[in-house]
mmCIF file of N, CA and C in Angstrom:
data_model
loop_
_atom_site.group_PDB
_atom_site.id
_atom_site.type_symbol
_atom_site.label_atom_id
_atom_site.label_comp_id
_atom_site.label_asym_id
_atom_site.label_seq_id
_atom_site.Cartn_x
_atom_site.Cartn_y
_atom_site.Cartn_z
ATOM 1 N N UNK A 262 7.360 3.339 10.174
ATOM 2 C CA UNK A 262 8.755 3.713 10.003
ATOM 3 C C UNK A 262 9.064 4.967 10.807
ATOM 4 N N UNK A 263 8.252 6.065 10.304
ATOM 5 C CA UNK A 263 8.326 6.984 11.523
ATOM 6 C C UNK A 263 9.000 6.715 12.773
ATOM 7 N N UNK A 264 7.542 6.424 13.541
ATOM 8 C CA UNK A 264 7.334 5.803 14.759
ATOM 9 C C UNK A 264 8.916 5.416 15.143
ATOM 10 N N UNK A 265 9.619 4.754 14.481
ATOM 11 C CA UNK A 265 10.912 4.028 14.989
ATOM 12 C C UNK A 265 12.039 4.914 15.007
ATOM 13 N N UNK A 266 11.633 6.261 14.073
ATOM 14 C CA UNK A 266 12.970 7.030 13.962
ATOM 15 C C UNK A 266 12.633 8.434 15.154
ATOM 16 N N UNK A 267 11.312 8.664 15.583
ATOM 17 C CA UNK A 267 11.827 9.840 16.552
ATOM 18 C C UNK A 267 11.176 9.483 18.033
ATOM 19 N N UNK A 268 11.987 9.442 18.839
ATOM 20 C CA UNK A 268 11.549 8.510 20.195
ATOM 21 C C UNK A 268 10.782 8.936 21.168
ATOM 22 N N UNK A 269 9.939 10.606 20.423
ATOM 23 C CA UNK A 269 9.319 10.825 21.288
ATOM 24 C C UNK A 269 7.789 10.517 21.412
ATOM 25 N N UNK A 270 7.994 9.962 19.997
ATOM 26 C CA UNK A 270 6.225 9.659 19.057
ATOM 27 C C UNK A 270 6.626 7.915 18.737
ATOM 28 N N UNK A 271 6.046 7.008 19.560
ATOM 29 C CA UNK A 271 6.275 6.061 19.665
ATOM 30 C C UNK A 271 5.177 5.432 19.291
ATOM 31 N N UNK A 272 4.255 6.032 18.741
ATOM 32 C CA UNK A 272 2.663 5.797 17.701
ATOM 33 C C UNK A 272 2.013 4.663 18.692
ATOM 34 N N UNK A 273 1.775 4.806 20.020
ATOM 35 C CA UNK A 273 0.984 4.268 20.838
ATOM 36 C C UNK A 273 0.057 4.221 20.828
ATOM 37 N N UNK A 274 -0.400 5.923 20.821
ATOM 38 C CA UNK A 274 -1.747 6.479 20.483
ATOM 39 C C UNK A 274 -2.942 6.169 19.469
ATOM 40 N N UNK A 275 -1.843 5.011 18.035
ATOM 41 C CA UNK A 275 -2.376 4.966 17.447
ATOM 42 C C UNK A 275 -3.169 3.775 17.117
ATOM 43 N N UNK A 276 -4.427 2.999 17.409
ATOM 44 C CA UNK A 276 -4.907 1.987 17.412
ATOM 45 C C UNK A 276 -4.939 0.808 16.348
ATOM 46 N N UNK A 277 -4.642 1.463 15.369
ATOM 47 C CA UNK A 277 -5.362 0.782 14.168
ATOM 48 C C UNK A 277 -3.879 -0.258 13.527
ATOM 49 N N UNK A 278 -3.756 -0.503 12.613
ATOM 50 C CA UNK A 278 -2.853 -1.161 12.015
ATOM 51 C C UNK A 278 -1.735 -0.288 11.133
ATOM 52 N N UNK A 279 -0.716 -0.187 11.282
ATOM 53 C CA UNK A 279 0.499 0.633 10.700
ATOM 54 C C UNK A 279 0.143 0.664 9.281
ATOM 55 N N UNK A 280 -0.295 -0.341 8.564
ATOM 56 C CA UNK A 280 -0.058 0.188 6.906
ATOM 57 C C UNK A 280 -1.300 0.070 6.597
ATOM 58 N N UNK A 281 -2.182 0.778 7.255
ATOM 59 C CA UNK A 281 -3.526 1.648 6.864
ATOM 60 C C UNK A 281 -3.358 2.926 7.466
ATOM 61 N N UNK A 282 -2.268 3.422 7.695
ATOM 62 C CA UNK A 282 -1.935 5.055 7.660
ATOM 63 C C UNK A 282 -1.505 5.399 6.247
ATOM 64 N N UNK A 283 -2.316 6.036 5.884
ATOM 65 C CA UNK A 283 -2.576 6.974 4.550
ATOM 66 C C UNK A 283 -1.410 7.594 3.939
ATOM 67 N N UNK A 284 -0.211 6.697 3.678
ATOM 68 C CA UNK A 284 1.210 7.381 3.684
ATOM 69 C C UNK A 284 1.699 6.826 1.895
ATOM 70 N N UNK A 285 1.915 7.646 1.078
ATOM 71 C CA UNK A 285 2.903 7.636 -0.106
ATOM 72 C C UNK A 285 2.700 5.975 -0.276
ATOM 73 N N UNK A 286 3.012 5.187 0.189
ATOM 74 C CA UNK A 286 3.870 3.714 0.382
ATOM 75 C C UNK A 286 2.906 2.877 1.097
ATOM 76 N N UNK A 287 2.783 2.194 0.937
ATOM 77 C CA UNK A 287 2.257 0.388 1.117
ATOM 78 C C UNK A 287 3.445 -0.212 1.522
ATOM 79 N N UNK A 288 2.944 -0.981 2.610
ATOM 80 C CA UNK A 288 4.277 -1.864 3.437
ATOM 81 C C UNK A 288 3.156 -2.718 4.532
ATOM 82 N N UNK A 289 3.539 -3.951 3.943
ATOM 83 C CA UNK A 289 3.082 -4.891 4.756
ATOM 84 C C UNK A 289 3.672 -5.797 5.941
ATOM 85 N N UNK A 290 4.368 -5.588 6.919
ATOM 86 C CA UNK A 290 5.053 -6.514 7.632
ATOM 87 C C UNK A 290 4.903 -7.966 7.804
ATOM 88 N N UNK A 291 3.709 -7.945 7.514
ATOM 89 C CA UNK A 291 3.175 -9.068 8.567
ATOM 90 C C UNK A 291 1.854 -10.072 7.603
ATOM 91 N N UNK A 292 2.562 -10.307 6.068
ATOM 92 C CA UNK A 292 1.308 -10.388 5.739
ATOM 93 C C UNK A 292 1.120 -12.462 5.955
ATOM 94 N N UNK A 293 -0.556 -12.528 6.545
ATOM 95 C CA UNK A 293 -0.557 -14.313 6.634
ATOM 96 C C UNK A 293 -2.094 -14.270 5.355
ATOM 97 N N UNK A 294 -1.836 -14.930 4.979
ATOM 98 C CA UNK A 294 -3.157 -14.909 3.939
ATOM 99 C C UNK A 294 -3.516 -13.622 3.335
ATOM 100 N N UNK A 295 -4.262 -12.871 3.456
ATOM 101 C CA UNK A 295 -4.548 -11.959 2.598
ATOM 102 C C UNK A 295 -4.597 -10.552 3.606
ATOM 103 N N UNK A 296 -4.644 -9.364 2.984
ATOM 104 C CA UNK A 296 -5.081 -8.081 4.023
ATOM 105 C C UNK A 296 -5.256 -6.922 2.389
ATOM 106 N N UNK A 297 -6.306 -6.207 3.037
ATOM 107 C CA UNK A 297 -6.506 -5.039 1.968
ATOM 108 C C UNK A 297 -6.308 -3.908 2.806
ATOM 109 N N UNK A 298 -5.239 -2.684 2.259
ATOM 110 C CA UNK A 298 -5.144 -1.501 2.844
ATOM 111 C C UNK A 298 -5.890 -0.270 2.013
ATOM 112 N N UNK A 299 -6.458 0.645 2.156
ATOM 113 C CA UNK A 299 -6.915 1.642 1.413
ATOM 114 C C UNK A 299 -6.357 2.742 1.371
ATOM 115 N N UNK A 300 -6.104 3.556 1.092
ATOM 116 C CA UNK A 300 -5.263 5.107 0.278
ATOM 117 C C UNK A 300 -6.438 6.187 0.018
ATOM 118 N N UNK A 301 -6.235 7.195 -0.077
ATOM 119 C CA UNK A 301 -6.738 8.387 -0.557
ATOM 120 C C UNK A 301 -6.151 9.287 -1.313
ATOM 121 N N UNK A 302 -5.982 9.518 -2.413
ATOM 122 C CA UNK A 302 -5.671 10.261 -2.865
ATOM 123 C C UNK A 302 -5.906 11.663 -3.131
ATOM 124 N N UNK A 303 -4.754 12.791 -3.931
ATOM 125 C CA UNK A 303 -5.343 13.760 -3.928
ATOM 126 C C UNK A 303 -4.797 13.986 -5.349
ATOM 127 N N UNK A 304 -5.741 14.596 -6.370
ATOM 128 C CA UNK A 304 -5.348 14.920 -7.779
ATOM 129 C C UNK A 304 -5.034 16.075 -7.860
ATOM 130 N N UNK A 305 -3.515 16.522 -8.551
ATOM 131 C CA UNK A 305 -2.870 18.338 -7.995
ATOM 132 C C UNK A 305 -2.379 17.934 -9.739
ATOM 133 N N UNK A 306 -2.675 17.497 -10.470
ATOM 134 C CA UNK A 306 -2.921 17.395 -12.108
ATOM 135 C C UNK A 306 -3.707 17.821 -12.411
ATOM 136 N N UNK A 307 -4.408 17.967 -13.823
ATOM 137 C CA UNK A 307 -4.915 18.961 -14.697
ATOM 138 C C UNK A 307 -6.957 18.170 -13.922
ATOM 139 N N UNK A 308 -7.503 19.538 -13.893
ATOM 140 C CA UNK A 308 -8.591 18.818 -13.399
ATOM 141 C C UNK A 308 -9.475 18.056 -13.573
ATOM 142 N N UNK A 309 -9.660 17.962 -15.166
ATOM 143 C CA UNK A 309 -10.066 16.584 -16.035
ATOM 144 C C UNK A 309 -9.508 15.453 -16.422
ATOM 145 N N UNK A 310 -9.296 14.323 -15.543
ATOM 146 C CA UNK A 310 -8.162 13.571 -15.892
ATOM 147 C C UNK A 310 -8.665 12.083 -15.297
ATOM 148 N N UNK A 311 -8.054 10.797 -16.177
ATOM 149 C CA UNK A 311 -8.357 9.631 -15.763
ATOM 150 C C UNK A 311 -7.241 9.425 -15.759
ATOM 151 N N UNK A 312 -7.014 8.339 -14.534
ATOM 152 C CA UNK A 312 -5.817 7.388 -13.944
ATOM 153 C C UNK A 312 -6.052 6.072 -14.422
ATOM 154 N N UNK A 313 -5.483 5.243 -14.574
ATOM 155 C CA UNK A 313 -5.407 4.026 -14.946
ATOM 156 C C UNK A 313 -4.435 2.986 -14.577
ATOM 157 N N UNK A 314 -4.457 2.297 -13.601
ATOM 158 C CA UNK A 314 -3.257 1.646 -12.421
ATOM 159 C C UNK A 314 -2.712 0.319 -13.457
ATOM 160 N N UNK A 315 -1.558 0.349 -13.553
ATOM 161 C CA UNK A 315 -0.416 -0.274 -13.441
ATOM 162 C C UNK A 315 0.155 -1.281 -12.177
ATOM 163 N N UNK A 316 -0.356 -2.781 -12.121
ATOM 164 C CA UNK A 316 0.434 -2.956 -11.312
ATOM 165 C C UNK A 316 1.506 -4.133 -11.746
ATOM 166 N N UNK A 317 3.036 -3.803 -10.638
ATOM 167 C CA UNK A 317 3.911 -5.077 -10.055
ATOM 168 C C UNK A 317 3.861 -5.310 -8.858
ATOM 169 N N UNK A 318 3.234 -6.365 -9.012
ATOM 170 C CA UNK A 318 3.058 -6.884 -7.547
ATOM 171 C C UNK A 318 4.727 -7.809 -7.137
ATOM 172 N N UNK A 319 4.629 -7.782 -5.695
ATOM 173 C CA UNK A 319 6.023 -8.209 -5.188
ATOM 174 C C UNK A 319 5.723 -9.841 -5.345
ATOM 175 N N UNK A 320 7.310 -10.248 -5.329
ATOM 176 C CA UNK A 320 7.392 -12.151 -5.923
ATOM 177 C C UNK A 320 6.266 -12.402 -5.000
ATOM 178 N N UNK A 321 5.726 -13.486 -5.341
ATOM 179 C CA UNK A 321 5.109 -14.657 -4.484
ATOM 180 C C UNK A 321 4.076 -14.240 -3.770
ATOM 181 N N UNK A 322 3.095 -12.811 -4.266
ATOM 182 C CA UNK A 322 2.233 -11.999 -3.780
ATOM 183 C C UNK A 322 1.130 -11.752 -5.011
ATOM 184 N N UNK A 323 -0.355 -11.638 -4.945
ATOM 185 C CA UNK A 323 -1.131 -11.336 -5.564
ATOM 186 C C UNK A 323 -1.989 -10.207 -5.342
ATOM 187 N N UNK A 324 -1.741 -9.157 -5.864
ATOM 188 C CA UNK A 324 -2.565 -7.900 -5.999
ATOM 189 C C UNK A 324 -3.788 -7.533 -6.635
ATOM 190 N N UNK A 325 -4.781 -7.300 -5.923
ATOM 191 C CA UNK A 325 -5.951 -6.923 -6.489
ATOM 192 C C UNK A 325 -6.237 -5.355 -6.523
ATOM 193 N N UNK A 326 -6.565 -4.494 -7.259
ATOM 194 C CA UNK A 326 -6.472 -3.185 -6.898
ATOM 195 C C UNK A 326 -8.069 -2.470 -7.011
ATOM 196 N N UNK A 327 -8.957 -2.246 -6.656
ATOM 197 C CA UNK A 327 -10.630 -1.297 -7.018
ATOM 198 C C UNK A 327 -10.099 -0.436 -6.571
ATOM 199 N N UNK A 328 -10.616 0.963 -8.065
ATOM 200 C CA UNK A 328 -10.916 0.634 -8.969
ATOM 201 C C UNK A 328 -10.092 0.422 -9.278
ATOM 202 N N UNK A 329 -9.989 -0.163 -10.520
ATOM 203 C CA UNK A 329 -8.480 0.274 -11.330
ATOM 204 C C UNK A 329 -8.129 1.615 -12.250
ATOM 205 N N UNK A 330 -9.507 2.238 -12.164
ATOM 206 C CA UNK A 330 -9.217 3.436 -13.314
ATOM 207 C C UNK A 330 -9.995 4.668 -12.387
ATOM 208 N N UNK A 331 -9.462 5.490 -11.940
ATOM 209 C CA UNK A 331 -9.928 6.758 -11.070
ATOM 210 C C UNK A 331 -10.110 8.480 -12.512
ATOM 211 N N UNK A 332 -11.153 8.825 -12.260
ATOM 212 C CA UNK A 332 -11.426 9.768 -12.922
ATOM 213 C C UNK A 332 -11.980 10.798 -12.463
ATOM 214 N N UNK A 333 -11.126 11.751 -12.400
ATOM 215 C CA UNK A 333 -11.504 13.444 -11.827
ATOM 216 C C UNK A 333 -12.026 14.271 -12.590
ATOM 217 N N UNK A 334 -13.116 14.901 -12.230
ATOM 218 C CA UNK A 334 -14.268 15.730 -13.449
ATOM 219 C C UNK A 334 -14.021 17.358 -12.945
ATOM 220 N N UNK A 335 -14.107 18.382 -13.604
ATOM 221 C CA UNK A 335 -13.839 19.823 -13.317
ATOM 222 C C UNK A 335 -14.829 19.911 -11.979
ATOM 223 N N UNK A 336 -15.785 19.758 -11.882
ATOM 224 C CA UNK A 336 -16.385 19.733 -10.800
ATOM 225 C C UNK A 336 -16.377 18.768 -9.882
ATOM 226 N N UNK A 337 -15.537 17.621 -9.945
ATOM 227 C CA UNK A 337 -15.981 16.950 -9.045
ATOM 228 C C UNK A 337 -14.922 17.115 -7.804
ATOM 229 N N UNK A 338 -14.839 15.885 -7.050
ATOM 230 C CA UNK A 338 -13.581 15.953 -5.964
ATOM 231 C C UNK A 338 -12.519 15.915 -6.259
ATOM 232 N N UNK A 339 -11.264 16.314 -5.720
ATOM 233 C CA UNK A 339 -9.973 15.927 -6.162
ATOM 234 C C UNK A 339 -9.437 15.429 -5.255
ATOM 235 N N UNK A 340 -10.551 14.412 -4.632
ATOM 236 C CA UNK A 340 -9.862 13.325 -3.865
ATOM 237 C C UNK A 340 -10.604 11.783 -4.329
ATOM 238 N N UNK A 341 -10.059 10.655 -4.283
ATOM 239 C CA UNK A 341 -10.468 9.476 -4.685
ATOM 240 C C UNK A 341 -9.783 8.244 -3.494
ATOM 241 N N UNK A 342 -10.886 7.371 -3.446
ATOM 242 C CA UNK A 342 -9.958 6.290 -2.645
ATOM 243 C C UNK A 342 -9.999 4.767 -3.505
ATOM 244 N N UNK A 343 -9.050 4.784 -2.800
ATOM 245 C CA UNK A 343 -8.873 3.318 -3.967
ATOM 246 C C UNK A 343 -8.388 1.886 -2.332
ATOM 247 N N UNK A 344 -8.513 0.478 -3.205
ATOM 248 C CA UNK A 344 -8.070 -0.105 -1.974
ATOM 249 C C UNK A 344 -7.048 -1.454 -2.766
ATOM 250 N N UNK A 345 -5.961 -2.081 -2.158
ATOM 251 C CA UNK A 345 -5.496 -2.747 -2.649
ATOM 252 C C UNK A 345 -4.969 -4.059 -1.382
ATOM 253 N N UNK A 346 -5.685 -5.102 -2.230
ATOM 254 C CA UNK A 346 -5.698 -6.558 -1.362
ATOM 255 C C UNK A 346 -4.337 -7.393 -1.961
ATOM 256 N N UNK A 347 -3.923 -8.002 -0.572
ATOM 257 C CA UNK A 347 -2.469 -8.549 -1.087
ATOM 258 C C UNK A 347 -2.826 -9.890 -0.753
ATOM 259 N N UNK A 348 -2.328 -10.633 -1.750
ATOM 260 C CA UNK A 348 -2.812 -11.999 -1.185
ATOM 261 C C UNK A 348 -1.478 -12.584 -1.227
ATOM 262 N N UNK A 349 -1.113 -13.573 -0.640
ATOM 263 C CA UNK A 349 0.139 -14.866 -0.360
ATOM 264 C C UNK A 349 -0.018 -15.659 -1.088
ATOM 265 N N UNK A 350 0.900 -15.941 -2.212
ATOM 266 C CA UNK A 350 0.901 -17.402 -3.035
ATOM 267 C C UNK A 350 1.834 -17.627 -2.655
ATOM 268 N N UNK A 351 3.081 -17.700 -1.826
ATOM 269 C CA UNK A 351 4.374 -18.298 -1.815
ATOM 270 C C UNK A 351 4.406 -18.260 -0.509
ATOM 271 N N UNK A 352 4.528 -18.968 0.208
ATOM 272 C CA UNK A 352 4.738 -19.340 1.784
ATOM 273 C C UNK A 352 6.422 -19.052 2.261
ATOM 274 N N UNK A 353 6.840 -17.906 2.225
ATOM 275 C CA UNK A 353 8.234 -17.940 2.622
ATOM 276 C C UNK A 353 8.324 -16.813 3.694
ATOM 277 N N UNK A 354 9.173 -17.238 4.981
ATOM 278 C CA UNK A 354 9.190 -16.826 5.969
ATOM 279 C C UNK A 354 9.937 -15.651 6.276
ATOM 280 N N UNK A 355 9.876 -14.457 6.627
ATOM 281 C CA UNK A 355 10.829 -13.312 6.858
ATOM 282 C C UNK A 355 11.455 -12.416 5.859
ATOM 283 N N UNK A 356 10.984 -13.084 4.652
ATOM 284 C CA UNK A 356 11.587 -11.973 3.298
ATOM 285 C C UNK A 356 10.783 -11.194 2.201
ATOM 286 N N UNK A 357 11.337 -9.804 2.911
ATOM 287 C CA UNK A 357 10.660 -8.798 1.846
ATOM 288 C C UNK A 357 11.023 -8.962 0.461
ATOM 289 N N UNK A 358 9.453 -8.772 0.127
ATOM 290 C CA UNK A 358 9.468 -8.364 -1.781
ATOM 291 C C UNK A 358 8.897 -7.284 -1.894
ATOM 292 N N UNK A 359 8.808 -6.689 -2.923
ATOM 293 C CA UNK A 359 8.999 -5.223 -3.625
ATOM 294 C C UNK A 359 7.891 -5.350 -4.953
ATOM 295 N N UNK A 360 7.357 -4.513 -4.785
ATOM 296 C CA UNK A 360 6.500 -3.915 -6.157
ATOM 297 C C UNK A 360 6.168 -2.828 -5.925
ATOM 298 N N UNK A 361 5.171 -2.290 -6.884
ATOM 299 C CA UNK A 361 4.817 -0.750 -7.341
ATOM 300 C C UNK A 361 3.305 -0.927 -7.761
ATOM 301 N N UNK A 362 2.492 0.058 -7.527
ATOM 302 C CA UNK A 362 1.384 0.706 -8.390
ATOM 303 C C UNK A 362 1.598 2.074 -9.059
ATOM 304 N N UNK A 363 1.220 2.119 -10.247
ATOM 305 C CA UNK A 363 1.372 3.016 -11.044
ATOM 306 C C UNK A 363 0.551 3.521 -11.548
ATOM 307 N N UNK A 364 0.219 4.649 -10.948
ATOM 308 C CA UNK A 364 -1.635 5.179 -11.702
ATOM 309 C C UNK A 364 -0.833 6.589 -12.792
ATOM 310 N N UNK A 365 -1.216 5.675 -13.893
ATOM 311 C CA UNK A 365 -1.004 6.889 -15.084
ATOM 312 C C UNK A 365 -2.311 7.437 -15.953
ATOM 313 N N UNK A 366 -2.107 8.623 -16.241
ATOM 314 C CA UNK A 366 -3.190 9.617 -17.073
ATOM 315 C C UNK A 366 -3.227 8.625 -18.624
ATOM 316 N N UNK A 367 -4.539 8.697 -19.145
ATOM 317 C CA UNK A 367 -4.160 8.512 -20.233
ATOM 318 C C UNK A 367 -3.395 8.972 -21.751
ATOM 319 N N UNK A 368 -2.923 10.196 -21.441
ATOM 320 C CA UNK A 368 -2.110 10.450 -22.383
ATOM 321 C C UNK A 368 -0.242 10.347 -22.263
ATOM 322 N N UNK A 369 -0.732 9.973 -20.991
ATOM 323 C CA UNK A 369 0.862 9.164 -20.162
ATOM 324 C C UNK A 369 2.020 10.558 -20.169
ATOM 325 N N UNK A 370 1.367 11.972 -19.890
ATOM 326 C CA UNK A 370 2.319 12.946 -19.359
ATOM 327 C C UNK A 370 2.501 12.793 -17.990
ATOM 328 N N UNK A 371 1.078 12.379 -17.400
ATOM 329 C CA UNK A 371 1.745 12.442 -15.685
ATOM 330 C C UNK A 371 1.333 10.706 -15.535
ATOM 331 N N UNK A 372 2.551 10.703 -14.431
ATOM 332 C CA UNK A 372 2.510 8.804 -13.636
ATOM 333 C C UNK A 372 3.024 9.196 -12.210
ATOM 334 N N UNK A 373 1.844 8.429 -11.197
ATOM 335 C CA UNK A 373 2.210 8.723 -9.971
ATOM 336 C C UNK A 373 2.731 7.287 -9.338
ATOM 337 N N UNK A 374 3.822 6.606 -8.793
ATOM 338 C CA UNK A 374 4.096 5.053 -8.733
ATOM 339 C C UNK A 374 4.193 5.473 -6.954
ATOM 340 N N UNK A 375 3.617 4.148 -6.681
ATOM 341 C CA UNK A 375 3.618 4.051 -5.577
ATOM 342 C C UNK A 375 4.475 2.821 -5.154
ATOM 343 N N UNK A 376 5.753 3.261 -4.359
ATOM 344 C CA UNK A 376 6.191 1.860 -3.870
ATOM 345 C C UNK A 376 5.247 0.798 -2.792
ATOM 346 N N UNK A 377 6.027 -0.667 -2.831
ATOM 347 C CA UNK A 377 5.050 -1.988 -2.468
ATOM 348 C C UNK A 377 5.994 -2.516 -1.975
ATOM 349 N N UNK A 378 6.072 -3.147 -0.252
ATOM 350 C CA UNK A 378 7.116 -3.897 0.225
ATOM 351 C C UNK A 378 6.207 -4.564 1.192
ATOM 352 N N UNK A 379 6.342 -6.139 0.956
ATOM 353 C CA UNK A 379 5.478 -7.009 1.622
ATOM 354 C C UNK A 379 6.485 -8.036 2.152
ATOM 355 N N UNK A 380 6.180 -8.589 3.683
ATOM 356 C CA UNK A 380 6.627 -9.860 3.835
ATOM 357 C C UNK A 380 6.118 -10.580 4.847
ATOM 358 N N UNK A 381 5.523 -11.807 3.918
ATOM 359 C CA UNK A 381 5.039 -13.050 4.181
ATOM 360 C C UNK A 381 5.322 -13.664 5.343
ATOM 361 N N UNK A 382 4.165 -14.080 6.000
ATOM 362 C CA UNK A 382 4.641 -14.486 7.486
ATOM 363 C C UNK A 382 4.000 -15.923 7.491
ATOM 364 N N UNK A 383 5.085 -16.894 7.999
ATOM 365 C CA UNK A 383 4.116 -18.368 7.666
ATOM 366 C C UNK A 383 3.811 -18.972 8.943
ATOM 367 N N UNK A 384 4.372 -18.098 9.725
ATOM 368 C CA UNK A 384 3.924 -18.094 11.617
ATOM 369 C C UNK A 384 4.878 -17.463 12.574
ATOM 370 N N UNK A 385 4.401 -16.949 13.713
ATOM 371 C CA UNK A 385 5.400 -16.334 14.520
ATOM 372 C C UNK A 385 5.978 -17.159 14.987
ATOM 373 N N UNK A 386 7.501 -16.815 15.571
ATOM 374 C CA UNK A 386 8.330 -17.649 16.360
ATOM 375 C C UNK A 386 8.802 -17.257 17.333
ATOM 376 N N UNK A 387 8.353 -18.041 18.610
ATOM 377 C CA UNK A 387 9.154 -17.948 19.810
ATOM 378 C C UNK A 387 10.630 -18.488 19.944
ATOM 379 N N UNK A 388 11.602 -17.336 20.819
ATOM 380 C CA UNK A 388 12.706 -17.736 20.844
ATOM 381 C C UNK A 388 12.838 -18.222 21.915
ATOM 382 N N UNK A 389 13.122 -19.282 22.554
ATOM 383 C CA UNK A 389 13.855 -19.307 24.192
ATOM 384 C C UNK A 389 14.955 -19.241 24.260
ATOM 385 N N UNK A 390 14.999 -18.765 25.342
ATOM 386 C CA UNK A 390 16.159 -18.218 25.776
ATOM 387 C C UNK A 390 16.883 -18.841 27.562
ATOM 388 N N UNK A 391 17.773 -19.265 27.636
ATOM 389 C CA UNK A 391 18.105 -20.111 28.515
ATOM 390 C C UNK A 391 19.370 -19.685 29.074
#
């Protein structure tokens, strides 16, 4: 999304696949069968604390999430990675759906939701043009 809004950073440079940049948000353009993106997090909550994910996955999409439950120890890191696989049950061409992950503490004072926008690709299409 970036990439499209300032024209001097046209993310050329960048090799890898757009929604395995480590950003707030999950966004799949392009999904054909399945793809898993991974995240890193950083815990800026109390330093003893377990997460426990919540998900809505978008229509006609299947979410798998490891782990599902992240737990930060006074000593340990206050970073964690987690990875989440999207799979295609609905074959529909060009339209975004919407979901969320929601990693909440267990005493449910803090919830961090992560938006989810996927869309299903059931093949590319050439246009001609004449």
């Amino acid at each position: 999304f970036r990439c499209t809004l300032d024209p001097k950073d046209d993310c050329s440079s960048y090799m890898g696949r757009l929604y395995q940049l480590n950003l707030p948000s999950i966004a799949v353009p392009d999904l054909v069968g399945s793809v898993t993106v991974s995240r890193t997090v950083t815990n800026v909550g109390p330093a003893e604390v377990t997460y426990r994910v919540a998900v809505e996955a978008p229509a006609g999409v299947d979410v798998f999430v490891e782990p599902t439950v992240m737990t930060f120890a006074v000593d340990g890191s206050r970073n964690a990675t987690f990875k989440a696989t999207f799979t295609a049950r609905q074959m529909v061409q060009g339209v975004y759906t919407f979901g969320s992950l929601a990693w909440s503490d267990d005493g449910g004072a803090h919830s961090v939701r992560i938006p989810i926008a996927v869309r299903s690709v059931i093949q590319d299409f050439v246009a001609d043009v004449s």
